[in-house]
mmCIF file of C-alpha atoms and ligand atoms in Angstrom:
data_model
loop_
_atom_site.group_PDB
_atom_site.id
_atom_site.type_symbol
_atom_site.label_atom_id
_atom_site.label_comp_id
_atom_site.label_asym_id
_atom_site.label_seq_id
_atom_site.Cartn_x
_atom_site.Cartn_y
_atom_site.Cartn_z
ATOM 1 C CA MET T 1 31.452 -36.337 66.625
ATOM 2 C CA THR T 2 31.753 -35.244 70.239
ATOM 3 C CA ARG T 3 29.057 -33.700 72.369
ATOM 4 C CA THR T 4 30.509 -30.245 71.666
ATOM 5 C CA ASP T 5 30.293 -30.944 67.925
ATOM 6 C CA TYR T 6 26.638 -31.876 68.359
ATOM 7 C CA ARG T 7 26.026 -28.635 70.257
ATOM 8 C CA ARG T 8 27.327 -26.770 67.207
ATOM 9 C CA THR T 9 24.592 -28.348 65.076
ATOM 10 C CA PHE T 10 21.897 -26.415 66.989
ATOM 11 C CA PRO T 11 21.754 -23.088 65.091
ATOM 12 C CA ILE T 12 19.682 -21.296 67.750
ATOM 13 C CA LEU T 13 22.437 -21.751 70.332
ATOM 14 C CA THR T 14 24.547 -19.201 68.474
ATOM 15 C CA THR T 15 21.900 -16.471 68.617
ATOM 16 C CA LYS T 16 21.708 -13.561 71.035
ATOM 17 C CA VAL T 17 18.877 -12.548 73.308
ATOM 18 C CA ASN T 18 18.754 -8.993 74.657
ATOM 19 C CA GLY T 19 22.238 -8.515 73.245
ATOM 20 C CA GLU T 20 23.652 -11.457 75.217
ATOM 21 C CA PRO T 21 24.521 -14.963 74.024
ATOM 22 C CA LEU T 22 21.486 -17.202 74.512
ATOM 23 C CA ILE T 23 21.658 -19.524 77.517
ATOM 24 C CA TYR T 24 18.672 -21.776 77.095
ATOM 25 C CA LEU T 25 17.604 -23.412 80.361
ATOM 26 C CA ASP T 26 13.961 -24.194 79.615
ATOM 27 C CA ASN T 27 14.519 -27.592 78.068
ATOM 28 C CA ALA T 28 11.694 -29.146 80.083
ATOM 29 C CA ALA T 29 9.255 -26.910 78.179
ATOM 30 C CA THR T 30 10.705 -27.722 74.786
ATOM 31 C CA THR T 31 14.142 -28.551 73.446
ATOM 32 C CA GLN T 32 15.989 -26.800 70.640
ATOM 33 C CA LYS T 33 16.327 -28.440 67.216
ATOM 34 C CA PRO T 34 19.522 -29.594 65.545
ATOM 35 C CA GLN T 35 20.226 -28.810 61.894
ATOM 36 C CA ALA T 36 19.566 -32.491 61.087
ATOM 37 C CA VAL T 37 15.926 -32.098 62.181
ATOM 38 C CA ILE T 38 15.463 -28.764 60.408
ATOM 39 C CA GLU T 39 16.991 -30.217 57.235
ATOM 40 C CA ALA T 40 14.954 -33.434 57.352
ATOM 41 C CA ILE T 41 11.761 -31.362 57.434
ATOM 42 C CA SER T 42 12.790 -28.983 54.669
ATOM 43 C CA HIS T 43 14.209 -31.815 52.531
ATOM 44 C CA TYR T 44 10.902 -33.645 52.771
ATOM 45 C CA TYR T 45 8.952 -30.572 51.618
ATOM 46 C CA ALA T 46 11.536 -29.729 48.956
ATOM 47 C CA TYR T 47 11.906 -33.180 47.385
ATOM 48 C CA ASP T 48 9.612 -35.891 48.808
ATOM 49 C CA ASN T 49 6.277 -34.220 49.615
ATOM 50 C CA ALA T 50 3.241 -36.448 48.935
ATOM 51 C CA ASN T 51 0.445 -37.824 51.082
ATOM 52 C CA VAL T 52 1.184 -41.103 52.845
ATOM 53 C CA HIS T 53 -0.533 -44.482 52.477
ATOM 54 C CA ARG T 54 -2.580 -43.319 49.470
ATOM 55 C CA GLY T 55 -0.947 -42.916 46.108
ATOM 56 C CA VAL T 56 0.379 -45.821 44.054
ATOM 57 C CA TYR T 57 2.943 -43.457 42.529
ATOM 58 C CA THR T 58 6.626 -43.314 43.421
ATOM 59 C CA LEU T 59 6.633 -40.050 45.331
ATOM 60 C CA ALA T 60 3.824 -41.263 47.617
ATOM 61 C CA ALA T 61 5.769 -44.461 48.262
ATOM 62 C CA ARG T 62 8.839 -42.392 49.109
ATOM 63 C CA ALA T 63 6.905 -40.297 51.646
ATOM 64 C CA THR T 64 5.177 -43.387 53.086
ATOM 65 C CA ASN T 65 8.447 -45.284 53.428
ATOM 66 C CA GLN T 66 10.077 -42.406 55.298
ATOM 67 C CA TYR T 67 7.062 -41.980 57.566
ATOM 68 C CA GLU T 68 6.820 -45.699 58.344
ATOM 69 C CA ALA T 69 10.569 -45.996 58.896
ATOM 70 C CA VAL T 70 10.186 -43.572 61.803
ATOM 71 C CA ARG T 71 7.616 -45.917 63.351
ATOM 72 C CA ASP T 72 10.351 -48.590 63.363
ATOM 73 C CA GLN T 73 12.781 -46.106 64.894
ATOM 74 C CA VAL T 74 10.309 -45.140 67.625
ATOM 75 C CA ALA T 75 9.508 -48.789 68.394
ATOM 76 C CA ALA T 76 13.233 -49.510 68.753
ATOM 77 C CA PHE T 77 13.776 -46.321 70.798
ATOM 78 C CA ILE T 78 11.342 -47.415 73.526
ATOM 79 C CA GLN T 79 11.915 -51.154 72.964
ATOM 80 C CA ALA T 80 8.315 -51.799 71.932
ATOM 81 C CA PRO T 81 7.804 -55.447 71.001
ATOM 82 C CA ARG T 82 6.200 -54.662 67.627
ATOM 83 C CA ARG T 83 6.046 -51.669 65.303
ATOM 84 C CA ASP T 84 2.238 -51.738 65.212
ATOM 85 C CA THR T 85 2.010 -51.079 68.956
ATOM 86 C CA VAL T 86 3.218 -47.525 68.345
ATOM 87 C CA PHE T 87 1.209 -44.750 66.745
ATOM 88 C CA PHE T 88 1.619 -41.059 66.125
ATOM 89 C CA THR T 89 -0.445 -38.376 67.800
ATOM 90 C CA ARG T 90 -0.035 -34.630 68.137
ATOM 91 C CA SER T 91 1.585 -34.656 71.590
ATOM 92 C CA THR T 92 1.802 -36.265 75.017
ATOM 93 C CA THR T 93 -1.395 -34.405 75.835
ATOM 94 C CA GLU T 94 -3.233 -35.929 72.894
ATOM 95 C CA SER T 95 -1.832 -39.412 73.650
ATOM 96 C CA LEU T 96 -3.030 -39.279 77.271
ATOM 97 C CA ASN T 97 -6.434 -37.884 76.312
ATOM 98 C CA TRP T 98 -6.708 -40.658 73.740
ATOM 99 C CA VAL T 99 -6.208 -43.330 76.407
ATOM 100 C CA ALA T 100 -8.824 -41.646 78.615
ATOM 101 C CA GLN T 101 -11.286 -41.389 75.720
ATOM 102 C CA THR T 102 -10.824 -44.955 74.488
ATOM 103 C CA TYR T 103 -9.642 -47.309 77.229
ATOM 104 C CA GLY T 104 -11.027 -45.084 79.993
ATOM 105 C CA GLU T 105 -14.376 -44.479 78.326
ATOM 106 C CA GLN T 106 -14.746 -48.138 77.396
ATOM 107 C CA THR T 107 -13.844 -49.667 80.784
ATOM 108 C CA ILE T 108 -14.476 -47.257 83.679
ATOM 109 C CA GLN T 109 -17.771 -47.610 85.519
ATOM 110 C CA ALA T 110 -19.382 -45.821 88.443
ATOM 111 C CA GLY T 111 -17.547 -46.651 91.677
ATOM 112 C CA ASP T 112 -14.259 -47.597 89.967
ATOM 113 C CA GLU T 113 -11.071 -45.858 90.995
ATOM 114 C CA ILE T 114 -8.517 -44.004 88.908
ATOM 115 C CA VAL T 115 -5.228 -43.346 90.710
ATOM 116 C CA VAL T 116 -2.829 -40.516 89.860
ATOM 117 C CA THR T 117 0.073 -38.983 91.793
ATOM 118 C CA ALA T 118 0.509 -35.569 93.404
ATOM 119 C CA LEU T 119 3.198 -34.608 90.897
ATOM 120 C CA GLU T 120 1.218 -34.907 87.674
ATOM 121 C CA HIS T 121 1.268 -32.339 84.896
ATOM 122 C CA HIS T 122 -2.267 -31.160 84.083
ATOM 123 C CA SER T 123 -2.236 -33.296 80.945
ATOM 124 C CA ASN T 124 -1.982 -36.473 83.031
ATOM 125 C CA LEU T 125 -4.488 -35.258 85.585
ATOM 126 C CA VAL T 126 -7.342 -33.351 83.954
ATOM 127 C CA PRO T 127 -8.255 -36.105 81.406
ATOM 128 C CA TRP T 128 -8.593 -38.603 84.314
ATOM 129 C CA GLN T 129 -10.412 -36.141 86.547
ATOM 130 C CA GLN T 130 -12.914 -35.404 83.769
ATOM 131 C CA LEU T 131 -13.342 -39.109 83.014
ATOM 132 C CA ALA T 132 -13.967 -39.786 86.708
ATOM 133 C CA LEU T 133 -16.563 -36.993 86.824
ATOM 134 C CA ARG T 134 -18.308 -38.294 83.683
ATOM 135 C CA LYS T 135 -18.400 -41.867 84.967
ATOM 136 C CA ARG T 136 -18.960 -41.125 88.645
ATOM 137 C CA ALA T 137 -15.692 -42.904 89.389
ATOM 138 C CA GLN T 138 -13.282 -41.846 92.139
ATOM 139 C CA LEU T 139 -10.011 -40.057 91.430
ATOM 140 C CA LYS T 140 -7.400 -40.890 94.063
ATOM 141 C CA VAL T 141 -4.012 -39.260 94.564
ATOM 142 C CA ILE T 142 -0.768 -40.874 95.740
ATOM 143 C CA GLN T 143 1.001 -38.337 97.920
ATOM 144 C CA LEU T 144 4.730 -37.581 97.951
ATOM 145 C CA ARG T 145 7.360 -37.807 100.646
ATOM 146 C CA PRO T 146 8.566 -34.431 102.000
ATOM 147 C CA ASN T 147 11.508 -34.486 99.547
ATOM 148 C CA GLY T 148 9.151 -34.944 96.586
ATOM 149 C CA GLU T 149 9.762 -38.639 95.989
ATOM 150 C CA LEU T 150 6.770 -40.856 95.396
ATOM 151 C CA ASP T 151 5.795 -42.860 98.452
ATOM 152 C CA LEU T 152 5.476 -46.521 97.372
ATOM 153 C CA ALA T 153 3.793 -47.463 100.663
ATOM 154 C CA ALA T 154 1.170 -44.778 99.970
ATOM 155 C CA ALA T 155 0.833 -46.136 96.433
ATOM 156 C CA ALA T 156 0.210 -49.656 97.767
ATOM 157 C CA GLU T 157 -2.588 -48.239 99.935
ATOM 158 C CA GLN T 158 -4.211 -46.150 97.212
ATOM 159 C CA ILE T 159 -4.184 -48.812 94.483
ATOM 160 C CA THR T 160 -6.946 -51.259 95.432
ATOM 161 C CA ALA T 161 -9.073 -53.971 93.846
ATOM 162 C CA LYS T 162 -11.427 -51.179 92.683
ATOM 163 C CA THR T 163 -8.618 -49.389 90.789
ATOM 164 C CA LYS T 164 -8.872 -49.710 87.018
ATOM 165 C CA ILE T 165 -6.270 -47.180 85.887
ATOM 166 C CA VAL T 166 -3.034 -45.886 87.426
ATOM 167 C CA ALA T 167 -1.727 -42.805 85.587
ATOM 168 C CA VAL T 168 1.724 -41.534 86.486
ATOM 169 C CA ALA T 169 4.560 -39.424 85.123
ATOM 170 C CA GLN T 170 7.923 -41.175 84.952
ATOM 171 C CA THR T 171 9.734 -37.876 85.638
ATOM 172 C CA SER T 172 8.267 -34.768 87.240
ATOM 173 C CA ASN T 173 8.508 -31.604 85.143
ATOM 174 C CA VAL T 174 8.832 -29.583 88.375
ATOM 175 C CA LEU T 175 10.671 -31.603 91.014
ATOM 176 C CA GLY T 176 12.846 -33.579 88.624
ATOM 177 C CA VAL T 177 12.193 -36.802 90.540
ATOM 178 C CA THR T 178 11.609 -40.047 88.728
ATOM 179 C CA THR T 179 8.938 -42.452 89.890
ATOM 180 C CA PRO T 180 9.374 -46.221 90.360
ATOM 181 C CA ILE T 181 7.413 -47.240 87.273
ATOM 182 C CA ARG T 182 8.193 -50.931 87.360
ATOM 183 C CA GLU T 183 7.070 -51.261 90.985
ATOM 184 C CA LEU T 184 3.930 -49.222 90.271
ATOM 185 C CA ALA T 185 3.177 -51.390 87.232
ATOM 186 C CA GLN T 186 3.485 -54.475 89.415
ATOM 187 C CA LEU T 187 1.152 -53.002 92.029
ATOM 188 C CA ALA T 188 -1.355 -51.980 89.357
ATOM 189 C CA HIS T 189 -1.288 -55.387 87.670
ATOM 190 C CA GLN T 190 -1.612 -57.283 90.977
ATOM 191 C CA ARG T 191 -4.857 -55.374 91.576
ATOM 192 C CA GLY T 192 -6.107 -55.834 88.003
ATOM 193 C CA ALA T 193 -5.489 -52.258 86.831
ATOM 194 C CA VAL T 194 -3.565 -50.904 83.844
ATOM 195 C CA ILE T 195 -0.760 -48.367 84.146
ATOM 196 C CA VAL T 196 -0.555 -45.342 81.844
ATOM 197 C CA VAL T 197 2.808 -43.575 81.860
ATOM 198 C CA ASP T 198 3.555 -39.977 80.904
ATOM 199 C CA GLY T 199 7.105 -40.137 79.587
ATOM 200 C CA ALA T 200 7.269 -36.497 78.397
ATOM 201 C CA GLN T 201 10.153 -35.566 80.718
ATOM 202 C CA THR T 202 11.957 -38.906 80.534
ATOM 203 C CA VAL T 203 12.590 -39.918 76.946
ATOM 204 C CA ALA T 204 15.243 -37.273 76.217
ATOM 205 C CA HIS T 205 17.280 -38.135 79.291
ATOM 206 C CA GLN T 206 17.431 -41.899 79.768
ATOM 207 C CA PRO T 207 16.778 -45.046 77.780
ATOM 208 C CA VAL T 208 13.232 -46.377 78.130
ATOM 209 C CA ASN T 209 12.210 -50.010 77.770
ATOM 210 C CA VAL T 210 8.429 -50.314 77.829
ATOM 211 C CA GLN T 211 8.594 -54.103 78.002
ATOM 212 C CA GLU T 212 10.946 -54.172 80.956
ATOM 213 C CA LEU T 213 8.839 -51.544 82.730
ATOM 214 C CA ASP T 214 5.782 -53.639 81.841
ATOM 215 C CA VAL T 215 3.642 -50.556 81.208
ATOM 216 C CA ASP T 216 0.325 -50.748 79.389
ATOM 217 C CA PHE T 217 0.461 -47.325 77.728
ATOM 218 C CA TYR T 218 3.410 -44.947 77.324
ATOM 219 C CA ALA T 219 3.094 -41.389 75.970
ATOM 220 C CA PHE T 220 5.638 -38.776 74.923
ATOM 221 C CA SER T 221 6.139 -35.684 72.737
ATOM 222 C CA GLY T 222 8.709 -35.319 69.961
ATOM 223 C CA HIS T 223 9.449 -31.675 70.760
ATOM 224 C CA LYS T 224 10.955 -32.489 74.143
ATOM 225 C CA LEU T 225 13.609 -34.700 72.545
ATOM 226 C CA TYR T 226 14.940 -32.350 69.878
ATOM 227 C CA GLY T 227 12.156 -33.103 67.386
ATOM 228 C CA PRO T 228 9.492 -30.759 66.029
ATOM 229 C CA THR T 229 6.302 -29.702 67.792
ATOM 230 C CA GLY T 230 3.068 -31.272 66.585
ATOM 231 C CA VAL T 231 4.153 -34.908 66.854
ATOM 232 C CA GLY T 232 3.551 -37.198 69.788
ATOM 233 C CA VAL T 233 3.701 -40.928 70.336
ATOM 234 C CA LEU T 234 1.544 -43.452 72.090
ATOM 235 C CA TYR T 235 2.664 -47.011 72.767
ATOM 236 C CA GLY T 236 0.087 -49.540 73.931
ATOM 237 C CA LYS T 237 0.208 -53.251 74.657
ATOM 238 C CA LEU T 238 -1.007 -55.189 71.640
ATOM 239 C CA ALA T 239 -3.964 -56.900 73.334
ATOM 240 C CA LEU T 240 -5.218 -53.554 74.682
ATOM 241 C CA LEU T 241 -4.886 -51.685 71.390
ATOM 242 C CA GLN T 242 -6.659 -54.485 69.554
ATOM 243 C CA GLN T 243 -9.681 -54.267 71.820
ATOM 244 C CA LEU T 244 -10.087 -50.474 71.569
ATOM 245 C CA THR T 245 -12.564 -48.708 69.305
ATOM 246 C CA PRO T 246 -11.200 -45.608 67.564
ATOM 247 C CA VAL T 247 -12.517 -42.183 68.535
ATOM 248 C CA GLN T 248 -11.549 -40.389 65.347
ATOM 249 C CA PHE T 249 -12.901 -41.542 62.034
ATOM 250 C CA GLY T 250 -12.107 -40.643 58.427
ATOM 251 C CA GLY T 251 -9.474 -41.305 55.813
ATOM 252 C CA GLU T 252 -6.440 -43.542 56.360
ATOM 253 C CA MET T 253 -8.023 -45.521 59.241
ATOM 254 C CA ILE T 254 -10.436 -47.718 57.267
ATOM 255 C CA SER T 255 -10.143 -50.815 55.135
ATOM 256 C CA ASN T 256 -13.689 -50.839 53.684
ATOM 257 C CA VAL T 257 -16.576 -48.373 53.866
ATOM 258 C CA THR T 258 -20.208 -48.594 52.732
ATOM 259 C CA PHE T 259 -23.047 -46.226 53.631
ATOM 260 C CA GLU T 260 -24.135 -48.719 56.250
ATOM 261 C CA ARG T 261 -20.895 -49.737 57.924
ATOM 262 C CA THR T 262 -17.107 -49.443 58.089
ATOM 263 C CA GLU T 263 -14.369 -51.972 58.559
ATOM 264 C CA PHE T 264 -11.449 -50.344 60.301
ATOM 265 C CA ALA T 265 -7.858 -50.784 59.170
ATOM 266 C CA PRO T 266 -5.630 -52.891 61.423
ATOM 267 C CA ILE T 267 -3.651 -51.144 64.179
ATOM 268 C CA PRO T 268 -1.818 -48.755 64.115
ATOM 269 C CA GLN T 269 -3.487 -47.114 61.044
ATOM 270 C CA ARG T 270 -6.851 -47.553 62.779
ATOM 271 C CA PHE T 271 -5.798 -44.861 65.228
ATOM 272 C CA GLU T 272 -4.228 -42.440 62.744
ATOM 273 C CA ALA T 273 -7.278 -40.889 61.061
ATOM 274 C CA GLY T 274 -6.644 -38.256 58.392
ATOM 275 C CA THR T 275 -3.408 -36.910 56.970
ATOM 276 C CA PRO T 276 -0.786 -37.049 59.716
ATOM 277 C CA ASP T 277 2.009 -34.570 60.389
ATOM 278 C CA ILE T 278 4.267 -36.289 57.856
ATOM 279 C CA SER T 279 7.128 -33.793 57.961
ATOM 280 C CA GLY T 280 6.920 -33.721 61.756
ATOM 281 C CA VAL T 281 7.234 -37.494 61.974
ATOM 282 C CA ILE T 282 10.201 -37.392 59.595
ATOM 283 C CA GLY T 283 11.733 -34.644 61.755
ATOM 284 C CA LEU T 284 11.223 -36.830 64.825
ATOM 285 C CA GLY T 285 13.112 -39.605 63.022
ATOM 286 C CA ALA T 286 16.072 -37.253 62.535
ATOM 287 C CA ALA T 287 15.942 -36.302 66.237
ATOM 288 C CA LEU T 288 16.014 -39.954 67.324
ATOM 289 C CA LYS T 289 18.974 -40.513 65.033
ATOM 290 C CA THR T 290 20.835 -37.615 66.681
ATOM 291 C CA ILE T 291 20.247 -39.119 70.140
ATOM 292 C CA GLN T 292 21.348 -42.520 68.911
ATOM 293 C CA GLN T 293 24.519 -41.161 67.294
ATOM 294 C CA LEU T 294 25.496 -39.152 70.343
ATOM 295 C CA GLY T 295 24.624 -42.066 72.641
ATOM 296 C CA TRP T 296 23.156 -42.265 76.150
ATOM 297 C CA PRO T 297 26.484 -42.379 78.023
ATOM 298 C CA ALA T 298 27.563 -38.984 76.619
ATOM 299 C CA ILE T 299 24.113 -37.466 77.152
ATOM 300 C CA GLN T 300 23.773 -38.731 80.716
ATOM 301 C CA ARG T 301 27.316 -37.866 81.726
ATOM 302 C CA GLN T 302 26.834 -34.239 80.688
ATOM 303 C CA GLU T 303 23.314 -33.869 82.048
ATOM 304 C CA ASN T 304 24.269 -35.386 85.424
ATOM 305 C CA GLN T 305 27.213 -33.049 85.724
ATOM 306 C CA LEU T 306 25.126 -29.998 84.838
ATOM 307 C CA THR T 307 22.316 -31.025 87.183
ATOM 308 C CA ALA T 308 24.777 -31.486 90.048
ATOM 309 C CA GLN T 309 26.291 -28.068 89.365
ATOM 310 C CA LEU T 310 22.870 -26.435 89.156
ATOM 311 C CA LEU T 311 21.442 -28.149 92.217
ATOM 312 C CA ASN T 312 24.501 -27.602 94.419
ATOM 313 C CA GLY T 313 24.856 -24.012 93.224
ATOM 314 C CA LEU T 314 21.254 -23.268 94.155
ATOM 315 C CA LEU T 315 21.417 -25.146 97.476
ATOM 316 C CA ASN T 316 24.478 -23.071 98.433
ATOM 317 C CA LEU T 317 22.825 -19.733 97.641
ATOM 318 C CA PRO T 318 21.437 -18.198 100.849
ATOM 319 C CA GLY T 319 17.807 -17.125 100.609
ATOM 320 C CA VAL T 320 16.978 -19.688 97.935
ATOM 321 C CA THR T 321 14.516 -22.547 98.471
ATOM 322 C CA VAL T 322 14.965 -25.609 96.268
ATOM 323 C CA TYR T 323 12.024 -27.985 95.796
ATOM 324 C CA GLY T 324 12.426 -31.725 95.364
ATOM 325 C CA PRO T 325 15.246 -34.040 96.393
ATOM 326 C CA GLU T 326 18.572 -32.511 97.369
ATOM 327 C CA SER T 327 20.489 -35.520 96.083
ATOM 328 C CA VAL T 328 21.615 -35.441 92.458
ATOM 329 C CA ALA T 329 21.274 -39.205 92.262
ATOM 330 C CA LYS T 330 17.531 -38.744 92.613
ATOM 331 C CA HIS T 331 17.301 -35.876 90.162
ATOM 332 C CA GLY T 332 16.360 -35.590 86.539
ATOM 333 C CA PRO T 333 17.763 -32.483 84.797
ATOM 334 C CA VAL T 334 15.078 -30.143 86.181
ATOM 335 C CA VAL T 335 15.433 -27.955 89.268
ATOM 336 C CA ALA T 336 12.607 -25.828 90.703
ATOM 337 C CA PHE T 337 13.394 -23.097 93.195
ATOM 338 C CA ASN T 338 12.310 -19.769 94.630
ATOM 339 C CA VAL T 339 14.242 -16.768 95.836
ATOM 340 C CA ASN T 340 12.707 -15.866 99.169
ATOM 341 C CA GLY T 341 10.580 -12.736 98.971
ATOM 342 C CA VAL T 342 10.965 -12.279 95.209
ATOM 343 C CA HIS T 343 8.291 -13.224 92.686
ATOM 344 C CA PRO T 344 9.460 -15.985 90.310
ATOM 345 C CA HIS T 345 8.445 -13.829 87.321
ATOM 346 C CA ASP T 346 10.817 -11.094 88.484
ATOM 347 C CA ILE T 347 13.652 -13.613 88.721
ATOM 348 C CA ALA T 348 12.924 -14.980 85.236
ATOM 349 C CA THR T 349 12.687 -11.452 83.800
ATOM 350 C CA GLY T 350 15.987 -10.448 85.411
ATOM 351 C CA LEU T 351 17.696 -13.545 83.997
ATOM 352 C CA ASP T 352 16.161 -12.907 80.577
ATOM 353 C CA LEU T 353 17.829 -9.477 80.447
ATOM 354 C CA ALA T 354 21.120 -11.386 80.547
ATOM 355 C CA GLY T 355 20.012 -13.789 77.795
ATOM 356 C CA ILE T 356 19.220 -16.613 80.236
ATOM 357 C CA GLU T 357 15.880 -18.288 79.562
ATOM 358 C CA VAL T 358 14.174 -20.084 82.453
ATOM 359 C CA ARG T 359 10.560 -20.793 83.206
ATOM 360 C CA ALA T 360 8.544 -19.157 85.987
ATOM 361 C CA GLY T 361 5.008 -20.117 86.925
ATOM 362 C CA HIS T 362 3.016 -23.157 87.987
ATOM 363 C CA HIS T 363 4.467 -25.372 85.220
ATOM 364 C CA CYS T 364 1.029 -26.834 84.423
ATOM 365 C CA ALA T 365 1.038 -28.537 87.819
ATOM 366 C CA GLN T 366 -1.172 -26.342 90.008
ATOM 367 C CA PRO T 367 -2.129 -29.125 92.464
ATOM 368 C CA LEU T 368 1.587 -29.830 92.993
ATOM 369 C CA MET T 369 2.142 -26.112 93.686
ATOM 370 C CA GLN T 370 -0.578 -26.377 96.346
ATOM 371 C CA THR T 371 1.213 -29.388 97.844
ATOM 372 C CA LEU T 372 4.456 -27.365 97.922
ATOM 373 C CA GLY T 373 2.571 -24.445 99.445
ATOM 374 C CA VAL T 374 3.554 -21.940 96.741
ATOM 375 C CA ALA T 375 1.776 -20.291 93.810
ATOM 376 C CA ALA T 376 4.707 -20.579 91.448
ATOM 377 C CA THR T 377 8.403 -21.395 91.180
ATOM 378 C CA VAL T 378 11.332 -20.652 88.919
ATOM 379 C CA ARG T 379 12.522 -23.710 86.987
ATOM 380 C CA ALA T 380 15.835 -24.300 85.260
ATOM 381 C CA SER T 381 16.163 -27.409 83.113
ATOM 382 C CA VAL T 382 19.184 -28.581 81.161
ATOM 383 C CA ALA T 383 19.875 -30.611 78.045
ATOM 384 C CA PHE T 384 23.067 -32.272 76.828
ATOM 385 C CA TYR T 385 24.026 -29.189 74.794
ATOM 386 C CA ASN T 386 24.212 -26.939 77.835
ATOM 387 C CA THR T 387 27.663 -26.252 79.262
ATOM 388 C CA THR T 388 29.192 -25.863 82.705
ATOM 389 C CA ALA T 389 30.125 -22.277 81.722
ATOM 390 C CA GLU T 390 26.425 -21.567 81.091
ATOM 391 C CA ILE T 391 25.453 -22.871 84.550
ATOM 392 C CA ASP T 392 28.257 -20.788 86.130
ATOM 393 C CA ARG T 393 26.934 -17.696 84.356
ATOM 394 C CA PHE T 394 23.358 -18.534 85.394
ATOM 395 C CA LEU T 395 24.423 -18.745 89.060
ATOM 396 C CA VAL T 396 26.331 -15.454 88.869
ATOM 397 C CA VAL T 397 23.446 -13.584 87.235
ATOM 398 C CA LEU T 398 20.917 -15.177 89.603
ATOM 399 C CA ARG T 399 22.910 -13.841 92.553
ATOM 400 C CA GLU T 400 22.878 -10.350 90.976
ATOM 401 C CA VAL T 401 19.144 -10.462 90.253
ATOM 402 C CA LYS T 402 18.474 -11.719 93.787
ATOM 403 C CA GLU T 403 20.542 -8.914 95.311
ATOM 404 C CA PHE T 404 18.801 -6.330 93.133
ATOM 405 C CA PHE T 405 15.347 -7.413 94.279
ATOM 406 C CA GLN T 406 16.288 -8.110 97.900
ATOM 407 C CA GLN T 407 17.855 -4.676 98.431
HETATM 408 N N1 LIG C 1 3.617 -34.220 80.890
HETATM 409 C C1 LIG C 1 4.717 -33.627 81.360
HETATM 410 C C2 LIG C 1 5.398 -34.210 82.548
HETATM 411 C C3 LIG C 1 5.199 -32.485 80.731
HETATM 412 O O1 LIG C 1 6.289 -31.877 81.205
HETATM 413 C C4 LIG C 1 4.529 -31.971 79.597
HETATM 414 C C5 LIG C 1 5.018 -30.719 78.878
HETATM 415 N N2 LIG C 1 5.341 -29.662 79.736
HETATM 416 C C6 LIG C 1 3.397 -32.649 79.149
HETATM 417 C C7 LIG C 1 2.976 -33.758 79.813
HETATM 418 C C8 LIG C 1 2.615 -32.160 77.980
HETATM 419 O O2 LIG C 1 3.362 -32.234 76.813
HETATM 420 P P1 LIG C 1 2.777 -31.587 75.488
HETATM 421 O O3 LIG C 1 2.478 -30.152 75.806
HETATM 422 O O4 LIG C 1 3.869 -31.752 74.499
HETATM 423 O O5 LIG C 1 1.538 -32.356 75.159
#
C-alpha cells in the first residue's frame, strides 16, 4: 500500500467540520486513528475479552498473549535490549511522574541538582520542580539559542557533579526542534547523573534507538503515534528498574502476599499494578504495525516535504512571526507562529470555520512562552497523512483570516 492508501484507512479524514472537509493540523496534540487500530480494539472486546495474567482458561491466555506481544513490538520499536525493560503506563505524563516518584524520590537529596531545558512541556517540568521542592534540591534550566535550539555549551555548564537527573524532551512540542540526546546523555553520565527523555513528540516521526542514545529512561504516549489514548510507555535501563521500589501496589504486581509482607513480581509486572488498559495496549500494537508497514522513509519523506511547505509558507507571509529554527533541516513537523496584532485564538477560530484544525494557546509550555516573550502562539503540526493540498489551503485561509482581523 502507498502512503495515500494508508491515508484512506483513517475514517475521520473523510469527515466534514463546519461544512468543510476536515484538515487536521493538530497532530502534536494527538494523532488520528487508522481503521486497523479501531478494529483491533473492537475485535478484542468482541471476541477476546478477558483479564490478563490471571485466568488459566483459554480466553485469558488469548488476551494475555496479545497484550504481551505488544510489549515485544514496543521493545523492538525503540530498540530496547530486553522486553522486560518496557512497561505500560497511562501516558507520557504518567511515565515521567513515575520516574520522579520512584527514581527521583529514592535518590534525590537536599542540595542535589535536577536539570531540565527551557523547552519542556509541563509534564517534563512540573514533576521535577515538585520533586526539587520536596527534597530541597535545585532545579536548573538549560537555556536555548535565539533560534530555539538547545545550547550544548550551556548544557555542559549546567550539568555538574551535583546533578543527579537530566530531564529533556527529544522534540519540542512548540518549536519543533530536536535536542542532541546522545550528547546530553554523555554529559549526564560523565557527571554521574541519569538522563530521562520525553519522547512524546519524537516517536511518530523518526526511528528511536534507546540503546544507541544511551538514555536511562524514555517515555512516550500511544495516542501521538496513531494509537489510542490511555496507553503510555516507559523504558528504563535494566539495572535501574531492578533497583526501584514500586509506588503502586495491588493485583498483578505481586508474586506472594501474606498479611505481614509481599514479594513483588519481577519487572515489568512489578510496575503494572491492577488491570491494565488491555484493549488500549492491543490498539497500540496495531498502530505500531501500521507505522512499520508504511515504513520510516515514506513517513519522513512526506513529513519533511509538508514541514518545508508549511515553514516556508509562513516565513513568506508578511506580518507573521515564526518561532524556532527557520531551517527545515532542524525542524520536526511542528511550527509555532503568531500573526502580528491578532490573538492566536482568533486565528484558530477563523481557520476552524474553514474546517482547518490547529492549536492556539501556551501548548502546556508556559515557561517557554515566557522565554519567547509571548502569552500564546498558533501551532500547526503535520502527520504523514496530511497532503500538500491541505497545506496550500491552510496558507490561503490563513491569509484571509489575517486580512479579516488586520483590516
Ligand atoms: N511531552 C510533550 C513534549 C508533549 O507534547 C506532550 C503532549 N502534548 C506530553 C509530554 C504529554 O503527553 P500526554 O498528555 O499524552 O501525557
